[in-house]
Amino acid sequence: MNSFFVPLGPGIYRSGTRVMETEDDGNAWTQAYDALIEKHDAVVVILDAAQRPGPEAGKPLALWLKARRETLAAKVKLAIYVVEDAAERKFMEERSNRASIAFPYPTAFVGSFADAEQLAARTLGVEGSSSR
C-alpha cells in the first residue's frame, strides 16, 4: 500500500512514488485505495497532479469510481491535488468544476504539499498532522 499512499496523519495520505501506467497498476491502486477507505471513516488524500495515470491505468480507475461511488462520497472528505504551476492549477480547477459530477467527493487544488497538508489537517480537524 505504501507505494501508492504514504500516511501523514490519522486519515491523511499523500500519493507515493509508484506511477500508474498499466492496467495492473490501476488495479493495484484501487486495491490500495480500498484499504484506506476500509480502515477509516474519514479520509483526505493528497495527490501529486504530476503523477497522472496513463490511459491503460485509467480504465480500472473509472470502473472503480463508479462501483465505489457511495462509499467514496461518505468517506473521502477531500481529494487535494498539488499543482505547482499557477496557470496549470487554474486550468485544472476550471476543468474540475465542469466535470465535478464525475467525482463523488470534493476536490481542491493547491500549489504545494505544505499547503495540502495544512488543508488536509483542517478538513479532518486534526492539528499537527504531518510526516515531518
PDB file of C-alpha atoms in Angstrom:
ATOM      1  CA  MET A   1       0.000   0.000   0.000  1.00  0.00           C
ATOM      2  CA  ASN A   2       2.776   2.442   0.814  1.00  0.00           C
ATOM      3  CA  SER A   3       3.997   2.523  -2.762  1.00  0.00           C
ATOM      4  CA  PHE A   4       0.800   4.377  -3.762  1.00  0.00           C
ATOM      5  CA  PHE A   5      -0.116   6.088  -0.467  1.00  0.00           C
ATOM      6  CA  VAL A   6       2.069   7.403   2.343  1.00  0.00           C
ATOM      7  CA  PRO A   7       0.353   8.027   5.695  1.00  0.00           C
ATOM      8  CA  LEU A   8       0.852  11.550   7.079  1.00  0.00           C
ATOM      9  CA  GLY A   9      -1.575  11.510   9.973  1.00  0.00           C
ATOM     10  CA  PRO A  10      -4.893   9.985  11.048  1.00  0.00           C
ATOM     11  CA  GLY A  11      -6.866   9.563   7.817  1.00  0.00           C
ATOM     12  CA  ILE A  12      -4.454  11.712   5.773  1.00  0.00           C
ATOM     13  CA  TYR A  13      -2.483  10.124   2.948  1.00  0.00           C
ATOM     14  CA  ARG A  14      -0.166  11.521   0.312  1.00  0.00           C
ATOM     15  CA  SER A  15       0.438   9.869  -3.041  1.00  0.00           C
ATOM     16  CA  GLY A  16       3.575   7.790  -3.080  1.00  0.00           C
ATOM     17  CA  THR A  17       6.192   7.399  -5.744  1.00  0.00           C
ATOM     18  CA  ARG A  18       4.665   4.495  -7.665  1.00  0.00           C
ATOM     19  CA  VAL A  19       3.424   5.629 -11.076  1.00  0.00           C
ATOM     20  CA  MET A  20       0.245   4.263 -12.653  1.00  0.00           C
ATOM     21  CA  GLU A  21       0.974   3.315 -16.233  1.00  0.00           C
ATOM     22  CA  THR A  22      -0.593  -0.092 -16.850  1.00  0.00           C
ATOM     23  CA  GLU A  23      -3.958  -1.671 -16.187  1.00  0.00           C
ATOM     24  CA  ASP A  24      -2.308  -3.756 -13.445  1.00  0.00           C
ATOM     25  CA  ASP A  25      -1.055  -0.515 -11.842  1.00  0.00           C
ATOM     26  CA  GLY A  26      -4.588   0.874 -11.943  1.00  0.00           C
ATOM     27  CA  ASN A  27      -5.979  -2.265 -10.335  1.00  0.00           C
ATOM     28  CA  ALA A  28      -3.304  -2.204  -7.628  1.00  0.00           C
ATOM     29  CA  TRP A  29      -4.041   1.473  -6.935  1.00  0.00           C
ATOM     30  CA  THR A  30      -7.754   0.795  -6.491  1.00  0.00           C
ATOM     31  CA  GLN A  31      -6.958  -2.043  -4.074  1.00  0.00           C
ATOM     32  CA  ALA A  32      -4.676   0.274  -2.070  1.00  0.00           C
ATOM     33  CA  TYR A  33      -7.366   2.979  -2.012  1.00  0.00           C
ATOM     34  CA  ASP A  34      -9.965   0.406  -0.933  1.00  0.00           C
ATOM     35  CA  ALA A  35      -7.718  -0.475   2.009  1.00  0.00           C
ATOM     36  CA  LEU A  36      -7.635   3.193   3.055  1.00  0.00           C
ATOM     37  CA  ILE A  37     -11.372   3.657   2.961  1.00  0.00           C
ATOM     38  CA  GLU A  38     -11.960   0.380   4.793  1.00  0.00           C
ATOM     39  CA  LYS A  39      -9.566   1.460   7.540  1.00  0.00           C
ATOM     40  CA  HIS A  40     -11.025   4.955   8.146  1.00  0.00           C
ATOM     41  CA  ASP A  41     -14.387   6.648   8.478  1.00  0.00           C
ATOM     42  CA  ALA A  42     -12.948   9.895   7.065  1.00  0.00           C
ATOM     43  CA  VAL A  43     -10.080  10.200   4.590  1.00  0.00           C
ATOM     44  CA  VAL A  44      -8.266  13.059   2.885  1.00  0.00           C
ATOM     45  CA  VAL A  45      -5.938  12.146   0.035  1.00  0.00           C
ATOM     46  CA  ILE A  46      -3.197  14.444  -1.249  1.00  0.00           C
ATOM     47  CA  LEU A  47      -2.338  13.686  -4.855  1.00  0.00           C
ATOM     48  CA  ASP A  48       0.597  14.866  -6.937  1.00  0.00           C
ATOM     49  CA  ALA A  49      -1.036  16.146 -10.123  1.00  0.00           C
ATOM     50  CA  ALA A  50       2.212  15.443 -11.980  1.00  0.00           C
ATOM     51  CA  GLN A  51       1.549  11.717 -11.460  1.00  0.00           C
ATOM     52  CA  ARG A  52      -1.414  11.464 -13.793  1.00  0.00           C
ATOM     53  CA  PRO A  53      -2.337   7.880 -14.635  1.00  0.00           C
ATOM     54  CA  GLY A  54      -1.626   6.557 -18.095  1.00  0.00           C
ATOM     55  CA  PRO A  55      -4.561   5.655 -20.354  1.00  0.00           C
ATOM     56  CA  GLU A  56      -4.366   1.933 -19.539  1.00  0.00           C
ATOM     57  CA  ALA A  57      -4.364   2.616 -15.788  1.00  0.00           C
ATOM     58  CA  GLY A  58      -7.325   4.956 -16.163  1.00  0.00           C
ATOM     59  CA  LYS A  59      -9.696   2.199 -17.253  1.00  0.00           C
ATOM     60  CA  PRO A  60      -9.857   0.374 -13.913  1.00  0.00           C
ATOM     61  CA  LEU A  61      -9.927   3.729 -12.093  1.00  0.00           C
ATOM     62  CA  ALA A  62     -13.088   4.790 -13.918  1.00  0.00           C
ATOM     63  CA  LEU A  63     -14.801   1.466 -13.200  1.00  0.00           C
ATOM     64  CA  TRP A  64     -13.736   1.640  -9.557  1.00  0.00           C
ATOM     65  CA  LEU A  65     -15.087   5.193  -9.168  1.00  0.00           C
ATOM     66  CA  LYS A  66     -18.476   4.067 -10.467  1.00  0.00           C
ATOM     67  CA  ALA A  67     -18.572   0.951  -8.285  1.00  0.00           C
ATOM     68  CA  ARG A  68     -17.482   2.738  -5.075  1.00  0.00           C
ATOM     69  CA  ARG A  69     -19.381   5.997  -5.599  1.00  0.00           C
ATOM     70  CA  GLU A  70     -21.495   5.845  -2.419  1.00  0.00           C
ATOM     71  CA  THR A  71     -18.634   4.703  -0.191  1.00  0.00           C
ATOM     72  CA  LEU A  72     -16.301   7.366  -1.591  1.00  0.00           C
ATOM     73  CA  ALA A  73     -18.937  10.065  -1.110  1.00  0.00           C
ATOM     74  CA  ALA A  74     -19.354   9.047   2.518  1.00  0.00           C
ATOM     75  CA  LYS A  75     -15.710   8.595   3.480  1.00  0.00           C
ATOM     76  CA  VAL A  76     -13.498  10.778   1.270  1.00  0.00           C
ATOM     77  CA  LYS A  77     -13.823  14.253   2.729  1.00  0.00           C
ATOM     78  CA  LEU A  78     -11.458  15.842   0.222  1.00  0.00           C
ATOM     79  CA  ALA A  79      -9.027  14.973  -2.559  1.00  0.00           C
ATOM     80  CA  ILE A  80      -6.315  17.628  -2.761  1.00  0.00           C
ATOM     81  CA  TYR A  81      -4.287  17.947  -5.946  1.00  0.00           C
ATOM     82  CA  VAL A  82      -0.896  19.608  -5.715  1.00  0.00           C
ATOM     83  CA  VAL A  83      -0.234  21.609  -8.873  1.00  0.00           C
ATOM     84  CA  GLU A  84       2.801  23.865  -8.523  1.00  0.00           C
ATOM     85  CA  ASP A  85       2.301  25.859 -11.739  1.00  0.00           C
ATOM     86  CA  ALA A  86      -0.363  28.546 -11.113  1.00  0.00           C
ATOM     87  CA  ALA A  87      -1.666  28.592 -14.704  1.00  0.00           C
ATOM     88  CA  GLU A  88      -1.958  24.817 -14.824  1.00  0.00           C
ATOM     89  CA  ARG A  89      -3.630  24.835 -11.393  1.00  0.00           C
ATOM     90  CA  LYS A  90      -6.242  27.343 -12.611  1.00  0.00           C
ATOM     91  CA  PHE A  91      -6.876  25.249 -15.726  1.00  0.00           C
ATOM     92  CA  MET A  92      -7.299  22.079 -13.637  1.00  0.00           C
ATOM     93  CA  GLU A  93      -9.673  23.857 -11.229  1.00  0.00           C
ATOM     94  CA  GLU A  94     -11.844  25.048 -14.118  1.00  0.00           C
ATOM     95  CA  ARG A  95     -11.851  21.617 -15.737  1.00  0.00           C
ATOM     96  CA  SER A  96     -12.692  20.023 -12.385  1.00  0.00           C
ATOM     97  CA  ASN A  97     -15.611  22.394 -11.855  1.00  0.00           C
ATOM     98  CA  ARG A  98     -17.068  21.361 -15.211  1.00  0.00           C
ATOM     99  CA  ALA A  99     -16.529  17.654 -14.509  1.00  0.00           C
ATOM    100  CA  SER A 100     -17.453  17.688 -10.821  1.00  0.00           C
ATOM    101  CA  ILE A 101     -20.313  15.256 -11.341  1.00  0.00           C
ATOM    102  CA  ALA A 102     -17.744  12.563 -12.152  1.00  0.00           C
ATOM    103  CA  PHE A 103     -16.270  12.681  -8.647  1.00  0.00           C
ATOM    104  CA  PRO A 104     -18.386  11.734  -5.635  1.00  0.00           C
ATOM    105  CA  TYR A 105     -16.198  13.762  -3.252  1.00  0.00           C
ATOM    106  CA  PRO A 106     -14.962  17.364  -3.104  1.00  0.00           C
ATOM    107  CA  THR A 107     -11.654  18.335  -4.686  1.00  0.00           C
ATOM    108  CA  ALA A 108      -9.213  21.172  -4.069  1.00  0.00           C
ATOM    109  CA  PHE A 109      -6.118  22.403  -5.857  1.00  0.00           C
ATOM    110  CA  VAL A 110      -3.120  23.909  -4.068  1.00  0.00           C
ATOM    111  CA  GLY A 111       0.388  24.961  -5.034  1.00  0.00           C
ATOM    112  CA  SER A 112       2.471  22.984  -2.543  1.00  0.00           C
ATOM    113  CA  PHE A 113       2.487  19.856  -0.431  1.00  0.00           C
ATOM    114  CA  ALA A 114       2.815  22.002   2.710  1.00  0.00           C
ATOM    115  CA  ASP A 115      -0.421  23.822   1.808  1.00  0.00           C
ATOM    116  CA  ALA A 116      -2.066  20.483   1.044  1.00  0.00           C
ATOM    117  CA  GLU A 117      -1.077  19.031   4.415  1.00  0.00           C
ATOM    118  CA  GLN A 118      -2.439  22.074   6.247  1.00  0.00           C
ATOM    119  CA  LEU A 119      -5.726  21.903   4.333  1.00  0.00           C
ATOM    120  CA  ALA A 120      -5.997  18.169   4.987  1.00  0.00           C
ATOM    121  CA  ALA A 121      -5.489  18.651   8.722  1.00  0.00           C
ATOM    122  CA  ARG A 122      -8.094  21.451   8.824  1.00  0.00           C
ATOM    123  CA  THR A 123     -10.540  19.324   6.844  1.00  0.00           C
ATOM    124  CA  LEU A 124     -10.328  16.465   9.330  1.00  0.00           C
ATOM    125  CA  GLY A 125      -9.938  18.719  12.362  1.00  0.00           C
ATOM    126  CA  VAL A 126      -6.538  17.240  13.162  1.00  0.00           C
ATOM    127  CA  GLU A 127      -3.792  19.507  14.451  1.00  0.00           C
ATOM    128  CA  GLY A 128      -0.160  18.751  13.858  1.00  0.00           C
ATOM    129  CA  SER A 129      -0.771  16.129  11.153  1.00  0.00           C
ATOM    130  CA  SER A 130       2.439  15.934   9.218  1.00  0.00           C
ATOM    131  CA  SER A 131       5.059  13.395   8.433  1.00  0.00           C
ATOM    132  CA  ARG A 132       7.750  15.906   9.291  1.00  0.00           C
TER     133      ARG A 132
END
